[in-house]
Amino acid sequence: MKKIVFSIILVILLGVIFVYRENIYNIYRTYILNEKSQDIELEEKNDYFRNESFDYVQLTDDFTPENFNELKNIYYTVLNSGQEEFTFYCPDEYTNCLDDVETIANDQTMLSNINNFVHPFNSFQNIETSYDSYGKITITIEHNYSDNDIKLISAKVDQIEQQIWNNTMTTDSKLRAAHDYIINNTKYDSARTDKQIIQYQSDTAYGSLLEGYAICGGYTDAMALFLEDLQLENYKISSANHVWNAVNINGTWYHLDLTWDDPITNTGENLLKYDFYLITTDRLLLIEQTEHNFDQSVYQEVV
């Protein structure tokens, strides 16, 4: 009889545990493991961390989000730090948190836009978000540039700067010299864009500065490295099929597009132009609206 009663109690207990398993596990994690209640911090920031916030995304030290924008800021801050993995938690009060996480994780355009605000060396090649029904979110990042890439590119940038800059030059003249050097020493990788033949790392600064071939991503990342060394606030702007630089000079934001200043000619002649050198949005959209039709709600500083 005792065995029967014990078995019935055990079955009932197991049934209760099964029905309320999520609540029980959530209580276990929250109050015993103390996961959700712990103060989440970003413990490390690499050398390429930008101490800058923008209209679209802002730096944050609060990793307990309360709304969609705060989630977006967490993604930006984590990317900006150079971390390869970061975990945070949805608070119980933010009932739509996991839905919003899923929205961001599945929106490649939004993730790419956020990516444009970080230093090229912290930009992602691939980003994955994993989460569970209890509110644990983990962001895993594969970066565009390996440690060896960064070492080689940085050495090349130092070499170029010693060659084209001197202490008597103004910031403006150094900027123009960097623009000219990249264009004069880079060919547009039309084999990649036209025939999908990949011979060079032309979508990165490595292709432009070390191999001499680039598509728009390579031109833009290369220019961004010089803008960083000039201590000019900058980010990348992307449209559906193109990317270029935006730079803040004396409080005014300008567009800077080296790809379009290095046009492909029928004769193969190498040209250096300044049509897209430090121009306003009004000027940009006056002279070219197809490839430069960008989302002005994202890149608000240049509007």
PDB file of C-alpha atoms in Angstrom:
ATOM      1  CA  MET A   1       0.000   0.000   0.000  1.00  0.00           C
ATOM      2  CA  LYS A   2       2.811   2.414   0.939  1.00  0.00           C
ATOM      3  CA  LYS A   3       4.521   1.686  -2.364  1.00  0.00           C
ATOM      4  CA  ILE A   4       1.338   2.488  -4.278  1.00  0.00           C
ATOM      5  CA  VAL A   5       0.865   5.783  -2.388  1.00  0.00           C
ATOM      6  CA  PHE A   6       4.527   6.702  -2.938  1.00  0.00           C
ATOM      7  CA  SER A   7       4.237   5.917  -6.626  1.00  0.00           C
ATOM      8  CA  ILE A   8       1.112   8.078  -6.932  1.00  0.00           C
ATOM      9  CA  ILE A   9       2.816  10.975  -5.135  1.00  0.00           C
ATOM     10  CA  LEU A  10       5.889  10.571  -7.336  1.00  0.00           C
ATOM     11  CA  VAL A  11       3.769  10.615 -10.495  1.00  0.00           C
ATOM     12  CA  ILE A  12       1.917  13.728  -9.297  1.00  0.00           C
ATOM     13  CA  LEU A  13       5.204  15.426  -8.394  1.00  0.00           C
ATOM     14  CA  LEU A  14       6.726  14.624 -11.760  1.00  0.00           C
ATOM     15  CA  GLY A  15       3.588  15.886 -13.454  1.00  0.00           C
ATOM     16  CA  VAL A  16       3.759  19.181 -11.561  1.00  0.00           C
ATOM     17  CA  ILE A  17       7.459  19.544 -12.424  1.00  0.00           C
ATOM     18  CA  PHE A  18       6.710  18.856 -16.104  1.00  0.00           C
ATOM     19  CA  VAL A  19       3.837  21.334 -16.275  1.00  0.00           C
ATOM     20  CA  TYR A  20       5.695  24.082 -14.456  1.00  0.00           C
ATOM     21  CA  ARG A  21       9.193  23.184 -15.672  1.00  0.00           C
ATOM     22  CA  GLU A  22       9.840  26.561 -17.288  1.00  0.00           C
ATOM     23  CA  ASN A  23       8.875  28.508 -14.185  1.00  0.00           C
ATOM     24  CA  ILE A  24      10.854  26.182 -11.944  1.00  0.00           C
ATOM     25  CA  TYR A  25      13.956  26.440 -14.129  1.00  0.00           C
ATOM     26  CA  ASN A  26      13.579  30.201 -14.363  1.00  0.00           C
ATOM     27  CA  ILE A  27      13.428  30.456 -10.570  1.00  0.00           C
ATOM     28  CA  TYR A  28      16.458  28.160 -10.331  1.00  0.00           C
ATOM     29  CA  ARG A  29      18.460  30.334 -12.704  1.00  0.00           C
ATOM     30  CA  THR A  30      17.329  33.625 -11.266  1.00  0.00           C
ATOM     31  CA  TYR A  31      17.599  32.979  -7.554  1.00  0.00           C
ATOM     32  CA  ILE A  32      19.987  30.040  -7.222  1.00  0.00           C
ATOM     33  CA  LEU A  33      22.363  30.538 -10.128  1.00  0.00           C
ATOM     34  CA  ASN A  34      21.750  34.285  -9.820  1.00  0.00           C
ATOM     35  CA  GLU A  35      22.166  34.725 -13.584  1.00  0.00           C
ATOM     36  CA  LYS A  36      19.551  37.350 -14.363  1.00  0.00           C
ATOM     37  CA  SER A  37      20.155  39.359 -11.236  1.00  0.00           C
ATOM     38  CA  GLN A  38      23.890  39.649 -11.688  1.00  0.00           C
ATOM     39  CA  ASP A  39      25.331  42.895 -13.014  1.00  0.00           C
ATOM     40  CA  ILE A  40      26.374  42.179 -16.607  1.00  0.00           C
ATOM     41  CA  GLU A  41      29.428  44.125 -17.683  1.00  0.00           C
ATOM     42  CA  LEU A  42      31.498  44.394 -20.837  1.00  0.00           C
ATOM     43  CA  GLU A  43      34.803  43.457 -19.287  1.00  0.00           C
ATOM     44  CA  GLU A  44      37.086  43.891 -22.293  1.00  0.00           C
ATOM     45  CA  LYS A  45      37.474  46.420 -25.092  1.00  0.00           C
ATOM     46  CA  ASN A  46      40.171  46.040 -27.703  1.00  0.00           C
ATOM     47  CA  ASP A  47      42.400  48.719 -29.247  1.00  0.00           C
ATOM     48  CA  TYR A  48      39.826  49.489 -31.953  1.00  0.00           C
ATOM     49  CA  PHE A  49      36.988  50.421 -29.623  1.00  0.00           C
ATOM     50  CA  ARG A  50      35.385  53.715 -30.675  1.00  0.00           C
ATOM     51  CA  ASN A  51      34.264  55.888 -27.794  1.00  0.00           C
ATOM     52  CA  GLU A  52      31.508  57.371 -29.942  1.00  0.00           C
ATOM     53  CA  SER A  53      27.737  57.291 -30.044  1.00  0.00           C
ATOM     54  CA  PHE A  54      25.587  58.174 -33.022  1.00  0.00           C
ATOM     55  CA  ASP A  55      21.977  59.058 -33.700  1.00  0.00           C
ATOM     56  CA  TYR A  56      21.178  55.509 -34.795  1.00  0.00           C
ATOM     57  CA  VAL A  57      23.140  53.613 -32.127  1.00  0.00           C
ATOM     58  CA  GLN A  58      24.635  54.635 -28.816  1.00  0.00           C
ATOM     59  CA  LEU A  59      27.197  53.140 -26.487  1.00  0.00           C
ATOM     60  CA  THR A  60      25.710  51.611 -23.363  1.00  0.00           C
ATOM     61  CA  ASP A  61      26.902  50.157 -20.078  1.00  0.00           C
ATOM     62  CA  ASP A  62      23.448  48.820 -19.245  1.00  0.00           C
ATOM     63  CA  PHE A  63      23.031  45.283 -20.550  1.00  0.00           C
ATOM     64  CA  THR A  64      19.556  44.748 -19.129  1.00  0.00           C
ATOM     65  CA  PRO A  65      17.439  46.055 -22.014  1.00  0.00           C
ATOM     66  CA  GLU A  66      14.001  47.537 -21.571  1.00  0.00           C
ATOM     67  CA  ASN A  67      13.095  48.212 -25.216  1.00  0.00           C
ATOM     68  CA  PHE A  68      14.088  47.632 -28.827  1.00  0.00           C
ATOM     69  CA  ASN A  69      16.495  50.576 -29.059  1.00  0.00           C
ATOM     70  CA  GLU A  70      18.358  49.445 -25.966  1.00  0.00           C
ATOM     71  CA  LEU A  71      18.746  46.002 -27.519  1.00  0.00           C
ATOM     72  CA  LYS A  72      20.147  47.620 -30.649  1.00  0.00           C
ATOM     73  CA  ASN A  73      22.593  49.616 -28.521  1.00  0.00           C
ATOM     74  CA  ILE A  74      23.787  46.421 -26.862  1.00  0.00           C
ATOM     75  CA  TYR A  75      24.574  44.914 -30.264  1.00  0.00           C
ATOM     76  CA  TYR A  76      26.497  48.050 -31.256  1.00  0.00           C
ATOM     77  CA  THR A  77      28.444  48.217 -27.999  1.00  0.00           C
ATOM     78  CA  VAL A  78      29.398  44.538 -28.153  1.00  0.00           C
ATOM     79  CA  LEU A  79      30.481  44.786 -31.799  1.00  0.00           C
ATOM     80  CA  ASN A  80      32.373  47.982 -31.066  1.00  0.00           C
ATOM     81  CA  SER A  81      34.301  46.300 -28.253  1.00  0.00           C
ATOM     82  CA  GLY A  82      35.808  43.606 -30.471  1.00  0.00           C
ATOM     83  CA  GLN A  83      34.413  40.736 -28.383  1.00  0.00           C
ATOM     84  CA  GLU A  84      33.875  37.362 -30.037  1.00  0.00           C
ATOM     85  CA  GLU A  85      31.095  36.293 -27.660  1.00  0.00           C
ATOM     86  CA  PHE A  86      28.852  38.043 -25.185  1.00  0.00           C
ATOM     87  CA  THR A  87      25.898  36.895 -23.092  1.00  0.00           C
ATOM     88  CA  PHE A  88      23.158  38.967 -21.504  1.00  0.00           C
ATOM     89  CA  TYR A  89      19.596  38.383 -20.309  1.00  0.00           C
ATOM     90  CA  CYS A  90      16.101  39.634 -21.038  1.00  0.00           C
ATOM     91  CA  PRO A  91      14.419  40.924 -17.883  1.00  0.00           C
ATOM     92  CA  ASP A  92      11.030  39.435 -17.057  1.00  0.00           C
ATOM     93  CA  GLU A  93       9.424  42.883 -17.273  1.00  0.00           C
ATOM     94  CA  TYR A  94      10.406  43.261 -20.947  1.00  0.00           C
ATOM     95  CA  THR A  95       7.777  40.853 -22.253  1.00  0.00           C
ATOM     96  CA  ASN A  96       8.593  41.334 -25.962  1.00  0.00           C
ATOM     97  CA  CYS A  97      12.331  41.037 -25.478  1.00  0.00           C
ATOM     98  CA  LEU A  98      12.846  37.677 -27.175  1.00  0.00           C
ATOM     99  CA  ASP A  99      10.623  38.696 -30.085  1.00  0.00           C
ATOM    100  CA  ASP A 100      12.725  41.836 -30.530  1.00  0.00           C
ATOM    101  CA  VAL A 101      15.952  39.836 -30.264  1.00  0.00           C
ATOM    102  CA  GLU A 102      14.676  37.534 -32.991  1.00  0.00           C
ATOM    103  CA  THR A 103      13.778  40.540 -35.155  1.00  0.00           C
ATOM    104  CA  ILE A 104      17.291  41.971 -34.880  1.00  0.00           C
ATOM    105  CA  ALA A 105      18.997  38.588 -35.313  1.00  0.00           C
ATOM    106  CA  ASN A 106      17.090  37.927 -38.560  1.00  0.00           C
ATOM    107  CA  ASP A 107      17.429  41.422 -40.015  1.00  0.00           C
ATOM    108  CA  GLN A 108      20.685  41.362 -41.965  1.00  0.00           C
ATOM    109  CA  THR A 109      20.202  44.904 -43.205  1.00  0.00           C
ATOM    110  CA  MET A 110      19.916  46.236 -39.665  1.00  0.00           C
ATOM    111  CA  LEU A 111      22.928  44.226 -38.503  1.00  0.00           C
ATOM    112  CA  SER A 112      24.953  45.498 -41.463  1.00  0.00           C
ATOM    113  CA  ASN A 113      23.941  49.055 -40.668  1.00  0.00           C
ATOM    114  CA  ILE A 114      25.046  48.655 -37.047  1.00  0.00           C
ATOM    115  CA  ASN A 115      28.278  47.090 -38.312  1.00  0.00           C
ATOM    116  CA  ASN A 116      29.033  50.234 -40.328  1.00  0.00           C
ATOM    117  CA  PHE A 117      29.460  52.287 -37.158  1.00  0.00           C
ATOM    118  CA  VAL A 118      32.335  50.228 -35.737  1.00  0.00           C
ATOM    119  CA  HIS A 119      36.036  50.259 -36.622  1.00  0.00           C
ATOM    120  CA  PRO A 120      36.760  48.069 -39.682  1.00  0.00           C
ATOM    121  CA  PHE A 121      38.916  45.737 -37.570  1.00  0.00           C
ATOM    122  CA  ASN A 122      35.921  45.085 -35.285  1.00  0.00           C
ATOM    123  CA  SER A 123      33.430  44.554 -38.102  1.00  0.00           C
ATOM    124  CA  PHE A 124      31.854  41.150 -38.454  1.00  0.00           C
ATOM    125  CA  GLN A 125      31.973  38.672 -41.284  1.00  0.00           C
ATOM    126  CA  ASN A 126      29.321  36.613 -39.561  1.00  0.00           C
ATOM    127  CA  ILE A 127      27.195  37.219 -36.484  1.00  0.00           C
ATOM    128  CA  GLU A 128      24.935  34.698 -34.787  1.00  0.00           C
ATOM    129  CA  THR A 129      22.441  35.150 -31.981  1.00  0.00           C
ATOM    130  CA  SER A 130      21.327  32.221 -29.856  1.00  0.00           C
ATOM    131  CA  TYR A 131      18.663  32.475 -27.182  1.00  0.00           C
ATOM    132  CA  ASP A 132      16.406  30.315 -25.070  1.00  0.00           C
ATOM    133  CA  SER A 133      12.890  30.708 -23.731  1.00  0.00           C
ATOM    134  CA  TYR A 134      14.252  31.778 -20.335  1.00  0.00           C
ATOM    135  CA  GLY A 135      15.766  34.981 -21.711  1.00  0.00           C
ATOM    136  CA  LYS A 136      19.441  34.065 -22.093  1.00  0.00           C
ATOM    137  CA  ILE A 137      20.914  35.688 -25.232  1.00  0.00           C
ATOM    138  CA  THR A 138      24.384  35.012 -26.603  1.00  0.00           C
ATOM    139  CA  ILE A 139      25.921  36.960 -29.478  1.00  0.00           C
ATOM    140  CA  THR A 140      28.755  35.178 -31.322  1.00  0.00           C
ATOM    141  CA  ILE A 141      30.902  37.157 -33.735  1.00  0.00           C
ATOM    142  CA  GLU A 142      33.312  36.116 -36.483  1.00  0.00           C
ATOM    143  CA  HIS A 143      35.372  39.128 -37.472  1.00  0.00           C
ATOM    144  CA  ASN A 144      36.277  40.277 -40.969  1.00  0.00           C
ATOM    145  CA  TYR A 145      39.971  40.592 -40.164  1.00  0.00           C
ATOM    146  CA  SER A 146      42.233  37.994 -38.577  1.00  0.00           C
ATOM    147  CA  ASP A 147      44.963  38.998 -36.134  1.00  0.00           C
ATOM    148  CA  ASN A 148      47.518  38.402 -38.891  1.00  0.00           C
ATOM    149  CA  ASP A 149      45.537  40.546 -41.341  1.00  0.00           C
ATOM    150  CA  ILE A 150      45.474  43.376 -38.804  1.00  0.00           C
ATOM    151  CA  LYS A 151      49.194  43.093 -38.173  1.00  0.00           C
ATOM    152  CA  LEU A 152      50.066  43.244 -41.877  1.00  0.00           C
ATOM    153  CA  ILE A 153      47.583  45.989 -42.713  1.00  0.00           C
ATOM    154  CA  SER A 154      48.618  48.150 -39.760  1.00  0.00           C
ATOM    155  CA  ALA A 155      52.280  47.886 -40.734  1.00  0.00           C
ATOM    156  CA  LYS A 156      51.398  48.869 -44.300  1.00  0.00           C
ATOM    157  CA  VAL A 157      49.340  51.862 -43.137  1.00  0.00           C
ATOM    158  CA  ASP A 158      52.267  53.050 -40.975  1.00  0.00           C
ATOM    159  CA  GLN A 159      54.603  52.709 -43.949  1.00  0.00           C
ATOM    160  CA  ILE A 160      52.271  54.660 -46.238  1.00  0.00           C
ATOM    161  CA  GLU A 161      51.747  57.436 -43.706  1.00  0.00           C
ATOM    162  CA  GLN A 162      55.491  57.899 -43.325  1.00  0.00           C
ATOM    163  CA  GLN A 163      55.703  58.142 -47.102  1.00  0.00           C
ATOM    164  CA  ILE A 164      52.826  60.563 -47.812  1.00  0.00           C
ATOM    165  CA  TRP A 165      52.527  62.639 -44.617  1.00  0.00           C
ATOM    166  CA  ASN A 166      54.851  65.039 -42.809  1.00  0.00           C
ATOM    167  CA  ASN A 167      54.566  67.243 -39.744  1.00  0.00           C
ATOM    168  CA  THR A 168      54.026  70.420 -41.735  1.00  0.00           C
ATOM    169  CA  MET A 169      50.854  69.152 -43.393  1.00  0.00           C
ATOM    170  CA  THR A 170      47.367  70.081 -42.227  1.00  0.00           C
ATOM    171  CA  THR A 171      44.729  67.480 -41.503  1.00  0.00           C
ATOM    172  CA  ASP A 172      42.979  68.434 -44.743  1.00  0.00           C
ATOM    173  CA  SER A 173      46.104  67.914 -46.808  1.00  0.00           C
ATOM    174  CA  LYS A 174      46.810  64.582 -45.110  1.00  0.00           C
ATOM    175  CA  LEU A 175      43.277  63.447 -45.842  1.00  0.00           C
ATOM    176  CA  ARG A 176      43.630  64.360 -49.502  1.00  0.00           C
ATOM    177  CA  ALA A 177      47.007  62.594 -49.684  1.00  0.00           C
ATOM    178  CA  ALA A 178      45.497  59.394 -48.274  1.00  0.00           C
ATOM    179  CA  HIS A 179      42.594  59.606 -50.729  1.00  0.00           C
ATOM    180  CA  ASP A 180      45.035  60.026 -53.623  1.00  0.00           C
ATOM    181  CA  TYR A 181      47.379  57.249 -52.490  1.00  0.00           C
ATOM    182  CA  ILE A 182      44.622  54.648 -52.204  1.00  0.00           C
ATOM    183  CA  ILE A 183      43.204  55.497 -55.625  1.00  0.00           C
ATOM    184  CA  ASN A 184      46.598  55.668 -57.349  1.00  0.00           C
ATOM    185  CA  ASN A 185      47.642  52.321 -55.911  1.00  0.00           C
ATOM    186  CA  THR A 186      44.374  50.389 -56.198  1.00  0.00           C
ATOM    187  CA  LYS A 187      42.540  48.983 -59.205  1.00  0.00           C
ATOM    188  CA  TYR A 188      38.856  48.200 -59.123  1.00  0.00           C
ATOM    189  CA  ASP A 189      38.375  44.414 -59.018  1.00  0.00           C
ATOM    190  CA  SER A 190      35.928  44.121 -61.900  1.00  0.00           C
ATOM    191  CA  ALA A 191      36.668  40.397 -62.276  1.00  0.00           C
ATOM    192  CA  ARG A 192      35.050  39.875 -58.899  1.00  0.00           C
ATOM    193  CA  THR A 193      32.004  42.054 -59.480  1.00  0.00           C
ATOM    194  CA  ASP A 194      31.411  41.124 -63.126  1.00  0.00           C
ATOM    195  CA  LYS A 195      32.502  37.484 -63.306  1.00  0.00           C
ATOM    196  CA  GLN A 196      32.462  36.384 -59.624  1.00  0.00           C
ATOM    197  CA  ILE A 197      36.155  35.493 -59.914  1.00  0.00           C
ATOM    198  CA  ILE A 198      37.728  35.868 -56.471  1.00  0.00           C
ATOM    199  CA  GLN A 199      41.495  36.327 -56.702  1.00  0.00           C
ATOM    200  CA  TYR A 200      42.007  39.010 -54.068  1.00  0.00           C
ATOM    201  CA  GLN A 201      40.641  40.055 -50.695  1.00  0.00           C
ATOM    202  CA  SER A 202      39.250  43.032 -52.519  1.00  0.00           C
ATOM    203  CA  ASP A 203      36.277  43.541 -50.198  1.00  0.00           C
ATOM    204  CA  THR A 204      38.651  44.485 -47.351  1.00  0.00           C
ATOM    205  CA  ALA A 205      41.486  46.913 -46.711  1.00  0.00           C
ATOM    206  CA  TYR A 206      43.886  43.996 -47.227  1.00  0.00           C
ATOM    207  CA  GLY A 207      42.968  43.853 -50.906  1.00  0.00           C
ATOM    208  CA  SER A 208      43.380  47.573 -51.418  1.00  0.00           C
ATOM    209  CA  LEU A 209      46.564  48.181 -49.446  1.00  0.00           C
ATOM    210  CA  LEU A 210      48.463  44.891 -49.823  1.00  0.00           C
ATOM    211  CA  GLU A 211      47.187  43.419 -53.096  1.00  0.00           C
ATOM    212  CA  GLY A 212      46.298  46.544 -55.041  1.00  0.00           C
ATOM    213  CA  TYR A 213      42.735  45.474 -55.878  1.00  0.00           C
ATOM    214  CA  ALA A 214      39.481  46.497 -54.263  1.00  0.00           C
ATOM    215  CA  ILE A 215      35.754  46.736 -54.639  1.00  0.00           C
ATOM    216  CA  CYS A 216      33.819  49.363 -52.707  1.00  0.00           C
ATOM    217  CA  GLY A 217      34.241  47.628 -49.350  1.00  0.00           C
ATOM    218  CA  GLY A 218      38.009  47.525 -49.758  1.00  0.00           C
ATOM    219  CA  TYR A 219      38.299  51.181 -50.732  1.00  0.00           C
ATOM    220  CA  THR A 220      36.072  52.194 -47.833  1.00  0.00           C
ATOM    221  CA  ASP A 221      37.824  50.157 -45.136  1.00  0.00           C
ATOM    222  CA  ALA A 222      41.227  51.359 -46.317  1.00  0.00           C
ATOM    223  CA  MET A 223      40.136  54.987 -46.164  1.00  0.00           C
ATOM    224  CA  ALA A 224      38.593  54.457 -42.731  1.00  0.00           C
ATOM    225  CA  LEU A 225      41.970  53.386 -41.314  1.00  0.00           C
ATOM    226  CA  PHE A 226      43.554  56.677 -42.347  1.00  0.00           C
ATOM    227  CA  LEU A 227      40.573  58.610 -41.007  1.00  0.00           C
ATOM    228  CA  GLU A 228      41.083  56.862 -37.674  1.00  0.00           C
ATOM    229  CA  ASP A 229      44.744  57.847 -37.570  1.00  0.00           C
ATOM    230  CA  LEU A 230      43.731  61.436 -38.349  1.00  0.00           C
ATOM    231  CA  GLN A 231      41.385  61.189 -35.353  1.00  0.00           C
ATOM    232  CA  LEU A 232      38.425  62.122 -37.512  1.00  0.00           C
ATOM    233  CA  GLU A 233      35.062  60.749 -36.470  1.00  0.00           C
ATOM    234  CA  ASN A 234      33.806  58.541 -39.262  1.00  0.00           C
ATOM    235  CA  TYR A 235      31.645  55.617 -40.242  1.00  0.00           C
ATOM    236  CA  LYS A 236      30.621  53.719 -43.357  1.00  0.00           C
ATOM    237  CA  ILE A 237      27.417  54.338 -45.269  1.00  0.00           C
ATOM    238  CA  SER A 238      25.851  51.560 -47.300  1.00  0.00           C
ATOM    239  CA  SER A 239      23.054  51.460 -49.815  1.00  0.00           C
ATOM    240  CA  ALA A 240      21.615  48.319 -51.404  1.00  0.00           C
ATOM    241  CA  ASN A 241      24.703  47.671 -53.541  1.00  0.00           C
ATOM    242  CA  HIS A 242      27.386  50.104 -52.446  1.00  0.00           C
ATOM    243  CA  VAL A 243      29.377  51.381 -49.460  1.00  0.00           C
ATOM    244  CA  TRP A 244      31.448  54.527 -48.859  1.00  0.00           C
ATOM    245  CA  ASN A 245      32.799  56.736 -46.051  1.00  0.00           C
ATOM    246  CA  ALA A 246      31.246  59.513 -44.013  1.00  0.00           C
ATOM    247  CA  VAL A 247      33.587  61.809 -42.084  1.00  0.00           C
ATOM    248  CA  ASN A 248      33.113  64.611 -39.585  1.00  0.00           C
ATOM    249  CA  ILE A 249      35.321  67.633 -40.240  1.00  0.00           C
ATOM    250  CA  ASN A 250      35.005  70.575 -37.873  1.00  0.00           C
ATOM    251  CA  GLY A 251      31.487  69.596 -36.891  1.00  0.00           C
ATOM    252  CA  THR A 252      30.150  68.984 -40.407  1.00  0.00           C
ATOM    253  CA  TRP A 253      29.630  65.550 -41.896  1.00  0.00           C
ATOM    254  CA  TYR A 254      30.667  64.847 -45.490  1.00  0.00           C
ATOM    255  CA  HIS A 255      30.541  61.946 -47.929  1.00  0.00           C
ATOM    256  CA  LEU A 256      33.791  60.501 -49.233  1.00  0.00           C
ATOM    257  CA  ASP A 257      33.595  57.854 -51.971  1.00  0.00           C
ATOM    258  CA  LEU A 258      36.934  56.617 -53.279  1.00  0.00           C
ATOM    259  CA  THR A 259      35.367  53.950 -55.481  1.00  0.00           C
ATOM    260  CA  TRP A 260      33.587  56.559 -57.588  1.00  0.00           C
ATOM    261  CA  ASP A 261      36.657  58.809 -57.562  1.00  0.00           C
ATOM    262  CA  ASP A 262      38.566  55.917 -59.205  1.00  0.00           C
ATOM    263  CA  PRO A 263      36.446  55.339 -62.316  1.00  0.00           C
ATOM    264  CA  ILE A 264      36.903  52.472 -64.772  1.00  0.00           C
ATOM    265  CA  THR A 265      37.580  53.761 -68.284  1.00  0.00           C
ATOM    266  CA  ASN A 266      37.164  52.074 -71.662  1.00  0.00           C
ATOM    267  CA  THR A 267      40.805  52.833 -72.457  1.00  0.00           C
ATOM    268  CA  GLY A 268      42.152  51.423 -69.215  1.00  0.00           C
ATOM    269  CA  GLU A 269      43.495  54.852 -68.296  1.00  0.00           C
ATOM    270  CA  ASN A 270      43.995  55.427 -64.585  1.00  0.00           C
ATOM    271  CA  LEU A 271      42.030  58.459 -63.438  1.00  0.00           C
ATOM    272  CA  LEU A 272      41.939  60.300 -60.131  1.00  0.00           C
ATOM    273  CA  LYS A 273      38.837  62.398 -59.559  1.00  0.00           C
ATOM    274  CA  TYR A 274      37.370  64.474 -56.744  1.00  0.00           C
ATOM    275  CA  ASP A 275      33.690  64.401 -57.677  1.00  0.00           C
ATOM    276  CA  PHE A 276      32.858  62.455 -54.502  1.00  0.00           C
ATOM    277  CA  TYR A 277      35.458  64.017 -52.224  1.00  0.00           C
ATOM    278  CA  LEU A 278      33.975  65.655 -49.110  1.00  0.00           C
ATOM    279  CA  ILE A 279      30.560  66.479 -50.499  1.00  0.00           C
ATOM    280  CA  THR A 280      27.221  67.095 -48.815  1.00  0.00           C
ATOM    281  CA  THR A 281      24.209  64.831 -49.144  1.00  0.00           C
ATOM    282  CA  ASP A 282      22.472  67.397 -51.358  1.00  0.00           C
ATOM    283  CA  ARG A 283      25.440  67.375 -53.719  1.00  0.00           C
ATOM    284  CA  LEU A 284      25.740  63.591 -53.591  1.00  0.00           C
ATOM    285  CA  LEU A 285      22.127  62.975 -54.563  1.00  0.00           C
ATOM    286  CA  LEU A 286      22.283  65.679 -57.200  1.00  0.00           C
ATOM    287  CA  ILE A 287      25.065  63.954 -59.117  1.00  0.00           C
ATOM    288  CA  GLU A 288      24.197  60.273 -58.452  1.00  0.00           C
ATOM    289  CA  GLN A 289      21.045  58.744 -56.988  1.00  0.00           C
ATOM    290  CA  THR A 290      21.155  55.087 -57.996  1.00  0.00           C
ATOM    291  CA  GLU A 291      24.056  53.602 -56.026  1.00  0.00           C
ATOM    292  CA  HIS A 292      24.004  56.291 -53.325  1.00  0.00           C
ATOM    293  CA  ASN A 293      20.341  56.084 -52.363  1.00  0.00           C
ATOM    294  CA  PHE A 294      20.945  55.374 -48.664  1.00  0.00           C
ATOM    295  CA  ASP A 295      18.638  55.119 -45.649  1.00  0.00           C
ATOM    296  CA  GLN A 296      18.703  58.601 -44.154  1.00  0.00           C
ATOM    297  CA  SER A 297      16.987  57.410 -40.978  1.00  0.00           C
ATOM    298  CA  VAL A 298      20.095  55.347 -40.195  1.00  0.00           C
ATOM    299  CA  TYR A 299      22.911  57.682 -41.244  1.00  0.00           C
ATOM    300  CA  GLN A 300      21.340  60.786 -39.787  1.00  0.00           C
ATOM    301  CA  GLU A 301      24.503  62.825 -39.201  1.00  0.00           C
ATOM    302  CA  VAL A 302      25.047  63.458 -42.916  1.00  0.00           C
ATOM    303  CA  VAL A 303      21.472  64.506 -43.627  1.00  0.00           C
TER     304      VAL A 303
END
